[in-house]
Amino acid sequence: MPVKDRQHPLDGSNGQGRLLLRTLADTHTHTARCGHAGGEDEAYVLAAVERGLGAIAVTDHLPLYWLPEEQRDPTLAMAAHEFPRYVEAVLQLGERWRGTIEVLLGVEADFVAGAEGQLGELLSRYPFDVVLGSVHWLEGWWVDAPGSVARYRRGQEEVDAIWDAYTSTLIQAARSGLFDVLAHLDLPKKFGFRPSRPFAGRLEEVVAAIRESGCAVELSSAGRRKPVGEDYPSLEVLHALATAGVPLVLASDAHAPAEVGFAFSELLRTLHGVGVAQVHLFRRRQRLAVPLPAPC
Ligand SMILES: [Zn+2]
Ligand SMILES: [Zn+2]
């Protein structure tokens, strides 16, 4: 796991405000390759340049490795045979844009309890800059699929049970040592179904597990575009993470080029508000700290 913390080489190197903004990365973006996002690779990079970002991580979904071939929905993730081509394409993109913006090779990988070995083997094949860990799949169903809303509608007792099961899996994901960043930490709130208490009363346990794991957590603006209408994680959870010194990264979870860097100035304001002085990005799975610029 990456634990080294060093300064980004661009920090304040010419004293211009724009350059300070250019130290920021959008650490979570998807392309058309996923089957449910729009836009080609180049359009995302161009959007990141236009927003004045210094780096963009392309983090398409890892093939659904734990499911039998016939159960792998092509609208959720790329097929296994596309994966090497994906890696090659993002590396080439990085070459083409060198000197203008840094393109980081990332992937969003599902954590599935019991399939850690399989995942570790897949991740070890390629030179990733950043691996996002997500819990979308919970004991045979998708936490965040529109088709799962009926399950949340069964009542608060069921909602709390879902959160409890999600929390157990999330803690396992943190402890697995497979991930650099945990994505959309409080994902089961997506459709607006909240637990009686954060993480079914296990917030402290979650924060302690993450702190011990060395994983970073993303502050993601994606939740603003979902029924819940707020960032992942919630302010209360973010405050607990920040207080515990958990490293944070900025993420849009863009599924269209126009969403790259989505609401980042508001994310900066939120981070300032909880007393965070730096954010992070990952290069070759090493964590780099960058001072938080003033909100713009
Ligand atoms: Zn996700
Ligand atoms: Zn994503």
JSON list of C-alpha atoms in Angstrom, two decimals, residues 163-165 167-168 171 197-207:
[
{"chain": "A", "resi": 163, "resn": "TRP", "atom": "CA", "xyz": [-26.27, -0.24, 5.66]},
{"chain": "A", "resi": 164, "resn": "ASP", "atom": "CA", "xyz": [-24.98, -2.72, 8.22]},
{"chain": "A", "resi": 165, "resn": "ALA", "atom": "CA", "xyz": [-24.10, -5.29, 5.53]},
{"chain": "A", "resi": 167, "resn": "THR", "atom": "CA", "xyz": [-20.48, -1.33, 6.31]},
{"chain": "A", "resi": 168, "resn": "SER", "atom": "CA", "xyz": [-19.09, -4.80, 7.02]},
{"chain": "A", "resi": 171, "resn": "ILE", "atom": "CA", "xyz": [-14.42, -2.40, 6.28]},
{"chain": "A", "resi": 197, "resn": "ARG", "atom": "CA", "xyz": [-27.35, 6.44, 12.40]},
{"chain": "A", "resi": 198, "resn": "PRO", "atom": "CA", "xyz": [-24.33, 6.93, 10.06]},
{"chain": "A", "resi": 199, "resn": "PHE", "atom": "CA", "xyz": [-23.12, 3.54, 8.79]},
{"chain": "A", "resi": 200, "resn": "ALA", "atom": "CA", "xyz": [-25.76, 1.85, 10.95]},
{"chain": "A", "resi": 201, "resn": "GLY", "atom": "CA", "xyz": [-24.05, 3.15, 14.10]},
{"chain": "A", "resi": 202, "resn": "ARG", "atom": "CA", "xyz": [-20.59, 1.98, 13.02]},
{"chain": "A", "resi": 203, "resn": "LEU", "atom": "CA", "xyz": [-19.02, 5.25, 11.86]},
{"chain": "A", "resi": 204, "resn": "GLU", "atom": "CA", "xyz": [-16.18, 5.10, 14.39]},
{"chain": "A", "resi": 205, "resn": "GLU", "atom": "CA", "xyz": [-15.37, 1.54, 13.32]},
{"chain": "A", "resi": 206, "resn": "VAL", "atom": "CA", "xyz": [-15.32, 2.60, 9.66]},
{"chain": "A", "resi": 207, "resn": "VAL", "atom": "CA", "xyz": [-13.04, 5.58, 10.29]}
]
